[in-house]
PDB file of C-alpha atoms in Angstrom:
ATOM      1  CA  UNK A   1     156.426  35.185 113.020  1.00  0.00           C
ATOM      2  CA  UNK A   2     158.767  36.640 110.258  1.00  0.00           C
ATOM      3  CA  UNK A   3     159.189  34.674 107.042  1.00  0.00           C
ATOM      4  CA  UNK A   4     163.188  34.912 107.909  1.00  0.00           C
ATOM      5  CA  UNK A   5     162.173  33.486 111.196  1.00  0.00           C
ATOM      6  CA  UNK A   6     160.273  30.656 109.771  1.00  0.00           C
ATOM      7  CA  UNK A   7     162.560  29.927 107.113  1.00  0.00           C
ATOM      8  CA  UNK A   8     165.473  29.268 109.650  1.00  0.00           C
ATOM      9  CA  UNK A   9     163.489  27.208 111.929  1.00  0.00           C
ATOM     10  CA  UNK A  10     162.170  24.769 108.747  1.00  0.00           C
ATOM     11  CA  UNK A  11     165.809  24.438 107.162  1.00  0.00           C
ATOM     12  CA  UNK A  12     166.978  23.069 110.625  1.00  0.00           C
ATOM     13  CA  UNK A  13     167.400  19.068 110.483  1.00  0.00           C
ATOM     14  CA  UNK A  14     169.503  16.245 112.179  1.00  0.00           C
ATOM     15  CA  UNK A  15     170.696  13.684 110.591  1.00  0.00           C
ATOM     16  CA  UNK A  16     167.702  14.120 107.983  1.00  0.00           C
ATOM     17  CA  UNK A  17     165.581  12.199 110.391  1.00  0.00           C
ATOM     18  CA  UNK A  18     164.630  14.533 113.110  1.00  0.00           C
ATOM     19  CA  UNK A  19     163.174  17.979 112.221  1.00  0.00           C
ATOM     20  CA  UNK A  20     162.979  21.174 114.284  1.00  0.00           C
ATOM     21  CA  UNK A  21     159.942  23.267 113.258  1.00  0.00           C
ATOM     22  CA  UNK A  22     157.744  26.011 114.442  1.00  0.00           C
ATOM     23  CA  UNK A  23     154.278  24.570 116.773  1.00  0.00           C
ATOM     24  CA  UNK A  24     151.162  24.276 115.030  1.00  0.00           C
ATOM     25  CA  UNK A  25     148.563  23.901 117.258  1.00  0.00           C
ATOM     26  CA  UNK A  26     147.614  19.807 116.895  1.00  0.00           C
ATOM     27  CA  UNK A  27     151.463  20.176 118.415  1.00  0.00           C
ATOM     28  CA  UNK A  28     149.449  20.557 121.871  1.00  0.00           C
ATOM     29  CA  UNK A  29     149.292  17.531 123.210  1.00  0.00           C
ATOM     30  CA  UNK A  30     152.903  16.819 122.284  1.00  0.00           C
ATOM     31  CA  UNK A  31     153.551  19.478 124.409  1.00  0.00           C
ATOM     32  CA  UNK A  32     151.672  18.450 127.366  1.00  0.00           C
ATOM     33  CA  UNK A  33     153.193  14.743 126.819  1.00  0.00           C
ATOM     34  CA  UNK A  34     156.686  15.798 127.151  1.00  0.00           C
ATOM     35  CA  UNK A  35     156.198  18.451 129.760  1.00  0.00           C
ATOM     36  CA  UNK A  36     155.050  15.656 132.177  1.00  0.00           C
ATOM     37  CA  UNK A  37     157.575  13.039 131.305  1.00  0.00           C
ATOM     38  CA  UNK A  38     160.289  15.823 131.884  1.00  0.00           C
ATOM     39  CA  UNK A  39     158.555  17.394 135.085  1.00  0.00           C
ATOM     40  CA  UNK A  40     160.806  15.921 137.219  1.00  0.00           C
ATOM     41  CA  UNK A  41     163.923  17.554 137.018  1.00  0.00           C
ATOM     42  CA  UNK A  42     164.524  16.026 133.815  1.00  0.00           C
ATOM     43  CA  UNK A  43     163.484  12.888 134.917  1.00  0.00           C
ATOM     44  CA  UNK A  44     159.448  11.136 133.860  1.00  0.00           C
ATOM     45  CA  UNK A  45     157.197  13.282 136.968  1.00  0.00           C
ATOM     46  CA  UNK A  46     154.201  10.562 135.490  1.00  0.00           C
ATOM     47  CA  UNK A  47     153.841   9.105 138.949  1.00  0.00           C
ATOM     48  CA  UNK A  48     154.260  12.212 140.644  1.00  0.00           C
ATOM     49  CA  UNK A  49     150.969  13.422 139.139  1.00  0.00           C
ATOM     50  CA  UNK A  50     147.147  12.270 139.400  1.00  0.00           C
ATOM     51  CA  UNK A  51     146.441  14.864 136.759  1.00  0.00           C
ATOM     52  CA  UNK A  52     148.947  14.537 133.711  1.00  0.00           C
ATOM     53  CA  UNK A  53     148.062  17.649 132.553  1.00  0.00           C
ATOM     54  CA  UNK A  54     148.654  20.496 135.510  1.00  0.00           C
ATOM     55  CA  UNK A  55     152.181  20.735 134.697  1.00  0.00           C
ATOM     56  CA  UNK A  56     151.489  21.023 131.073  1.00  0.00           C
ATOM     57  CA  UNK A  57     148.754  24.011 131.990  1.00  0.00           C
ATOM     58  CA  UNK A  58     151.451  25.618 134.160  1.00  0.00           C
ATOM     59  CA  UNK A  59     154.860  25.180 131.935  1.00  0.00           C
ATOM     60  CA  UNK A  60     153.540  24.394 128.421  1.00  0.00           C
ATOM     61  CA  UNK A  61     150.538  24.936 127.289  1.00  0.00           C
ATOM     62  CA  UNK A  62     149.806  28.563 127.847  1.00  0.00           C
ATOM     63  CA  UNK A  63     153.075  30.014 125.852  1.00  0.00           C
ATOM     64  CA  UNK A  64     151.792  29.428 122.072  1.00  0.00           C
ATOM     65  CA  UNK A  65     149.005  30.880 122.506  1.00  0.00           C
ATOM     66  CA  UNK A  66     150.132  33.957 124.367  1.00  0.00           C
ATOM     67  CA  UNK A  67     153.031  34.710 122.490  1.00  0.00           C
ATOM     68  CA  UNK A  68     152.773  33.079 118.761  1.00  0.00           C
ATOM     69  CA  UNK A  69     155.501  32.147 117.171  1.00  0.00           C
ATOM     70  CA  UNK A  70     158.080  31.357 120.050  1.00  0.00           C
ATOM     71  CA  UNK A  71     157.207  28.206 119.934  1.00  0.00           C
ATOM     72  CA  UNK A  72     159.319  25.327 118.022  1.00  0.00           C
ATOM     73  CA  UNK A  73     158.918  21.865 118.612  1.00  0.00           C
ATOM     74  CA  UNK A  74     161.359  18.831 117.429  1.00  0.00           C
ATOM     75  CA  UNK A  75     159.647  16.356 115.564  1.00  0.00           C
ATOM     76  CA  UNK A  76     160.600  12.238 114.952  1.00  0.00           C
ATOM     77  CA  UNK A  77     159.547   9.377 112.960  1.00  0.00           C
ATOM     78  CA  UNK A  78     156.958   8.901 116.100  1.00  0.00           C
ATOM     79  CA  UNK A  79     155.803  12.143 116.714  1.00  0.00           C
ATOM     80  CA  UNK A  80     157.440  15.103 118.576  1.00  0.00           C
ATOM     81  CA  UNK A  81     160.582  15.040 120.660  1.00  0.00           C
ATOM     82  CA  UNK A  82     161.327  18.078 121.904  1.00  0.00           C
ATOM     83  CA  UNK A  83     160.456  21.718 122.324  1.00  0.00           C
ATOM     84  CA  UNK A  84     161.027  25.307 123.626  1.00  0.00           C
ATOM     85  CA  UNK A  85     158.377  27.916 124.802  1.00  0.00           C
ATOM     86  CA  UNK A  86     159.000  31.262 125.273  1.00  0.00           C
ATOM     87  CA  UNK A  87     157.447  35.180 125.788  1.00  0.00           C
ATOM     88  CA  UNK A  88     159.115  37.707 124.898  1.00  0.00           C
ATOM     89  CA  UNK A  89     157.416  39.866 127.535  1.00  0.00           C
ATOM     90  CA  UNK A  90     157.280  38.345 130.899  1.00  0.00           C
ATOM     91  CA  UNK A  91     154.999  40.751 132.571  1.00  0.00           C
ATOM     92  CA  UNK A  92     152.708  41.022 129.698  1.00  0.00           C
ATOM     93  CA  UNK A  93     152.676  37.319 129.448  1.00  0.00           C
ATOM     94  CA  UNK A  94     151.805  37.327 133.425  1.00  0.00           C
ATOM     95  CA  UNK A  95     149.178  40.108 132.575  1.00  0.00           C
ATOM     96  CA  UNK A  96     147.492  37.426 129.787  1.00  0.00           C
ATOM     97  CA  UNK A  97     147.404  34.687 132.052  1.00  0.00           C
ATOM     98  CA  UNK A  98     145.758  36.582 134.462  1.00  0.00           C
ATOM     99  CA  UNK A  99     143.050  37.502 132.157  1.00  0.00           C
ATOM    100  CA  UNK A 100     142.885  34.945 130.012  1.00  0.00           C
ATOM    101  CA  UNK A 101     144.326  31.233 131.287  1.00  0.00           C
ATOM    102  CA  UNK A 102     144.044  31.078 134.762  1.00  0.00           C
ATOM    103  CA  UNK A 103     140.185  32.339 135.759  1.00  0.00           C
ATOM    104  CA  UNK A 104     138.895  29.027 133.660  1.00  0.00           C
ATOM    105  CA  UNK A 105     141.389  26.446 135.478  1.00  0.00           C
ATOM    106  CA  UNK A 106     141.084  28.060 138.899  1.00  0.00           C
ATOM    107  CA  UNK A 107     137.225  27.448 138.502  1.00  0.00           C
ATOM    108  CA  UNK A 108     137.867  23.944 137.153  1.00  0.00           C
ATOM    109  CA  UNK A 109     140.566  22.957 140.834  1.00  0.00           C
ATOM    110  CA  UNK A 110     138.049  24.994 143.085  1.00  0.00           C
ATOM    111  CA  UNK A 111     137.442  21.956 144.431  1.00  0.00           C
ATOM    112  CA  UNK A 112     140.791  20.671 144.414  1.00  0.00           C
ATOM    113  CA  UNK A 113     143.122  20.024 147.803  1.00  0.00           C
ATOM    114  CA  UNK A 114     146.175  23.041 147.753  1.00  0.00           C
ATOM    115  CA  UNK A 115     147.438  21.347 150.540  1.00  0.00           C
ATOM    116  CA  UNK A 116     150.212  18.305 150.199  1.00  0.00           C
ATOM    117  CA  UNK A 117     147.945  15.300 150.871  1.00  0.00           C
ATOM    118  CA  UNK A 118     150.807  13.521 152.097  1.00  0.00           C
ATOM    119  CA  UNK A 119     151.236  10.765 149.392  1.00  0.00           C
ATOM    120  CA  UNK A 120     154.121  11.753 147.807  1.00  0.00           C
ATOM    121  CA  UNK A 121     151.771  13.573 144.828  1.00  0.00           C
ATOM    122  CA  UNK A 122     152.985  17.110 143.600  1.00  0.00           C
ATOM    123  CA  UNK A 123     149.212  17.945 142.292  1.00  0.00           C
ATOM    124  CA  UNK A 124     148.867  20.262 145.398  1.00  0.00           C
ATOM    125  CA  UNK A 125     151.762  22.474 144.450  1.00  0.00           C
ATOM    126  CA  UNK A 126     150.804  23.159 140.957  1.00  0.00           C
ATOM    127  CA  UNK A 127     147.228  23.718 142.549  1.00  0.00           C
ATOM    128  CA  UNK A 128     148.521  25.836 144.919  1.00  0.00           C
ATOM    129  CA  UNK A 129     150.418  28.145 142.182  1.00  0.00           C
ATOM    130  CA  UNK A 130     147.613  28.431 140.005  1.00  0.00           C
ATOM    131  CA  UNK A 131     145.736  29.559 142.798  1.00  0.00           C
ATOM    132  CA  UNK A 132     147.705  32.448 144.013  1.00  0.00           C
ATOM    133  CA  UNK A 133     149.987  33.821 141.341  1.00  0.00           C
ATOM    134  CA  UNK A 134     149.392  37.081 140.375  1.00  0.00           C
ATOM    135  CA  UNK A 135     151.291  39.554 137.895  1.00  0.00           C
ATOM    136  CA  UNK A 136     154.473  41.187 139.267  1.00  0.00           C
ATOM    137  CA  UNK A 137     156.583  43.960 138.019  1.00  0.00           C
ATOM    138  CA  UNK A 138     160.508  42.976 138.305  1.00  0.00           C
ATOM    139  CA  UNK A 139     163.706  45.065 137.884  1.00  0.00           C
ATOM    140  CA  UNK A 140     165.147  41.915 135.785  1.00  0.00           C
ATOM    141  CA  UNK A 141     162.360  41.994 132.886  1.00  0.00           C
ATOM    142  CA  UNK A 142     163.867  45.162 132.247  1.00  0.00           C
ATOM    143  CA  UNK A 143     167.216  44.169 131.460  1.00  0.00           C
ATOM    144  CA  UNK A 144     165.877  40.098 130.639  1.00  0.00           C
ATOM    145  CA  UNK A 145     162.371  40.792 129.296  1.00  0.00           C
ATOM    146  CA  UNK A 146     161.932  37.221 127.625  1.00  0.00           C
ATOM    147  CA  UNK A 147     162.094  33.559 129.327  1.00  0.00           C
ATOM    148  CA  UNK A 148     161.804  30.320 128.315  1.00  0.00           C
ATOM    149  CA  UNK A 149     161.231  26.441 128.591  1.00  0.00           C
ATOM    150  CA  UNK A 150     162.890  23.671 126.998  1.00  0.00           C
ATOM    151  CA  UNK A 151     162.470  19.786 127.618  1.00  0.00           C
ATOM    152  CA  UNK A 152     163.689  17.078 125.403  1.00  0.00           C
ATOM    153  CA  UNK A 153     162.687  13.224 125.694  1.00  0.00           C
ATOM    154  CA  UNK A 154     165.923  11.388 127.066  1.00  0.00           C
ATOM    155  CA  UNK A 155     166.074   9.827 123.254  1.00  0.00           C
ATOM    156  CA  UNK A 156     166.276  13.574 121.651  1.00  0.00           C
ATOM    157  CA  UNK A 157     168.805  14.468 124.416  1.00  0.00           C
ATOM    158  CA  UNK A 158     172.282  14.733 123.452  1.00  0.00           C
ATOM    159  CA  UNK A 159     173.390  15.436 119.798  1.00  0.00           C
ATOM    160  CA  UNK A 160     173.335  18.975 119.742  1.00  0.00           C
ATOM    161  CA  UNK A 161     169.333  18.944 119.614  1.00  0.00           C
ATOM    162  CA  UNK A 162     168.729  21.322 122.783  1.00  0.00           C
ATOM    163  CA  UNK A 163     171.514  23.998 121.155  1.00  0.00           C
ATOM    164  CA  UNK A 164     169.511  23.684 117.994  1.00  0.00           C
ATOM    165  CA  UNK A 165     165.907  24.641 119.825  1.00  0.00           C
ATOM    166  CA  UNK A 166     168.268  27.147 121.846  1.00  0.00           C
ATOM    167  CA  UNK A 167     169.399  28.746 118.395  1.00  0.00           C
ATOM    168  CA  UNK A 168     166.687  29.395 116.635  1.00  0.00           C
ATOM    169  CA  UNK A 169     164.407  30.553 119.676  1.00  0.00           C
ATOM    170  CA  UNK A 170     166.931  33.080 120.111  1.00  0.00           C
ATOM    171  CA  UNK A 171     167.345  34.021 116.961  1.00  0.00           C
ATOM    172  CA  UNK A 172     163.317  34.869 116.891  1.00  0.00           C
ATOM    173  CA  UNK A 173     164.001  36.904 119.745  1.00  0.00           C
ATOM    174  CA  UNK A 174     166.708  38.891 118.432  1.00  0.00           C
ATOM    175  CA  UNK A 175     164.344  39.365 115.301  1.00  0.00           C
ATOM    176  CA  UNK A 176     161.702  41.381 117.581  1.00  0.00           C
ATOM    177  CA  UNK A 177     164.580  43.382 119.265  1.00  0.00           C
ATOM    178  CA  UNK A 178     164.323  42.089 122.727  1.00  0.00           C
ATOM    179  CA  UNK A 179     167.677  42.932 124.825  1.00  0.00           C
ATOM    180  CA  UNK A 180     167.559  39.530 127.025  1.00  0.00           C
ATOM    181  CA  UNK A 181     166.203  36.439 127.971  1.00  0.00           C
ATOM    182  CA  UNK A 182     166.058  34.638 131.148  1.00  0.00           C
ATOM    183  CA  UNK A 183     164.802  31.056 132.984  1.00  0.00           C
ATOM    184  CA  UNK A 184     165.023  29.443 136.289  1.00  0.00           C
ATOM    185  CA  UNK A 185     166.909  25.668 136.841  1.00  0.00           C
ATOM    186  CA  UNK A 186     166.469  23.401 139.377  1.00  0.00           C
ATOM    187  CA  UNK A 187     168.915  22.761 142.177  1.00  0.00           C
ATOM    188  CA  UNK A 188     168.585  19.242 141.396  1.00  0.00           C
ATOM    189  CA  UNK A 189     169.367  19.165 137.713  1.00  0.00           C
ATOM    190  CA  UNK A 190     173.397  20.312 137.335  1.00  0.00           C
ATOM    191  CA  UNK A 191     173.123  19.054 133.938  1.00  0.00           C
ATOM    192  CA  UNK A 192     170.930  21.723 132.854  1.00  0.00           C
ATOM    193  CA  UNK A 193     172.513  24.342 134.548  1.00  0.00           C
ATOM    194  CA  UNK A 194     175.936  23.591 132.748  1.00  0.00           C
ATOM    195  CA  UNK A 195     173.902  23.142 129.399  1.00  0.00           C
ATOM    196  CA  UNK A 196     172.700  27.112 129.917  1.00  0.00           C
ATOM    197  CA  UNK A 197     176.446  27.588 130.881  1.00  0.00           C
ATOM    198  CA  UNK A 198     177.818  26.813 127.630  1.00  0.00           C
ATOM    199  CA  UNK A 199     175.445  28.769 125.761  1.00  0.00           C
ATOM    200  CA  UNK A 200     176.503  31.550 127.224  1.00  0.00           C
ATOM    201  CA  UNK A 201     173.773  32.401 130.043  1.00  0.00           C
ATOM    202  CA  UNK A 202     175.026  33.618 133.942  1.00  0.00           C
ATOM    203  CA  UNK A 203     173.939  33.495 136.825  1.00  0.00           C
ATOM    204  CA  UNK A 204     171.679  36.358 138.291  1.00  0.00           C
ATOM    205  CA  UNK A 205     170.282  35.135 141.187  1.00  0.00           C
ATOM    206  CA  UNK A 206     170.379  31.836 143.804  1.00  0.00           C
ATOM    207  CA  UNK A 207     167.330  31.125 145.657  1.00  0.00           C
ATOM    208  CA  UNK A 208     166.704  27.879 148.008  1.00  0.00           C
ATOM    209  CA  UNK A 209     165.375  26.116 144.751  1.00  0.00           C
ATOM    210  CA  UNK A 210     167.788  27.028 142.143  1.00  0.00           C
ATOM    211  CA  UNK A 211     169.143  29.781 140.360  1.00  0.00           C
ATOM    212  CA  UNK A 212     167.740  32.207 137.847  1.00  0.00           C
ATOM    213  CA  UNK A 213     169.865  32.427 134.914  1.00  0.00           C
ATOM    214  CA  UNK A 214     169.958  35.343 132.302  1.00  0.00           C
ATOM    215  CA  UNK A 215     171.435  36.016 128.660  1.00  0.00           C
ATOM    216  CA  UNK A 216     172.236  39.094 127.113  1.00  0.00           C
ATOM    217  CA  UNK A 217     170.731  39.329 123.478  1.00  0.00           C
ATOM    218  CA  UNK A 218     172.394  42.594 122.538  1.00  0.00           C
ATOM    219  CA  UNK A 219     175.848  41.447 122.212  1.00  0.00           C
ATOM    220  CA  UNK A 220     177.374  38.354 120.136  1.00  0.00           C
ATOM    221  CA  UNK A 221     176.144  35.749 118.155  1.00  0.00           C
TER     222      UNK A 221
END
């Protein structure tokens, strides 16, 4: 990370109470935490999960240490709120989970059901993805190189705190010159979708899921 880039994450406060910094790594578990009580379109996934952490290993976890310093997390009298994950390079950041992420978990779920067991759990799915995801090339990274994840805790939500993670992870990006960002939402959280929306993102693609959204980082503020 850039000094400039650090410097604009650390000035960024609310309220004087809540501060938006870049990750350091005892950050982790933070991030695992609020992956999994945001896994659920928003909404706590706890009890969709026997293991709290595949959804952290899958959406969270692997992003600061692939890409360092896209990573800024919103922090509270009681610990973090908040955060946003990105890689600049989707199909290098594919690439390093390939080589360097997945091989340990897929030997940890060998023995681990990939099929839905039936009970409502959603353990099989991230099983299943870790399992069989591989790198692949896309006409979009091209244009929309970088993506992202951001969840906030339903107390951090509101306020202006998700435009403030927004803002300075794309201000890091437009530091190392990449042209455009995208993400996928949910078909079953509207909320987000108007959220990206406002901050200027389109739509690029529908799919029976959601929609992929994409922002150019070339142009405008």
């Amino acid at each position: 990370m850039s000094a400039a880039t650090g410097a604009h994450a650390s000035a960024t406060t609310v309220a004087g109470v809540t501060t938006l910094r870049p990750f350091v790594p005892s950050d982790l578990p933070g991030l695992y935490n609020i992956c999994l009580r945001t896994g659920d379109s928003g909404a706590d996934a706890s009890a969709l999960y026997h293991d709290p952490f595949l959804l952290g290993h899958v959406y969270a976890g692997p992003y600061p240490l692939a890409d360092a310093g896209l990573t800024f997390v919103l922090v509270g009298a009681d610990g973090l709120l908040g955060y946003i994950v990105a890689t600049a390079d989707t199909l290098r950041f594919e690439e390093w989970l390939e080589r360097s992420w997945w091989p340990t978990l897929r030997e940890q779920l060998a023995g681990h059901p990939g099929t839905d067991p039936g009970d409502g759990s959603q353990d099989w799915e991230r099983v299943q993805h870790i399992a069989s995801t591989r790198p692949h090339d896309d006409e979009l990274f091209r244009r929309f190189p970088a993506h992202l994840h951001i969840d906030l805790l339903p107390q951090a939500q509101g306020g202006g705190n998700g435009r403030r993670l927004m803002d300075v992870l794309l201000h890091a990006l437009r530091e190392r010159g990449v042209p455009g960002v995208h993400l996928g939402v949910g078909a079953g959280n509207p909320r987000a979708r108007a959220f990206y929306l406002a901050l200027g993102f389109t739509e690029e693609r529908v799919h029976d899921w959601g929609s992929t959204m994409v922002r150019d980082l070339t142009t405008g503020a």
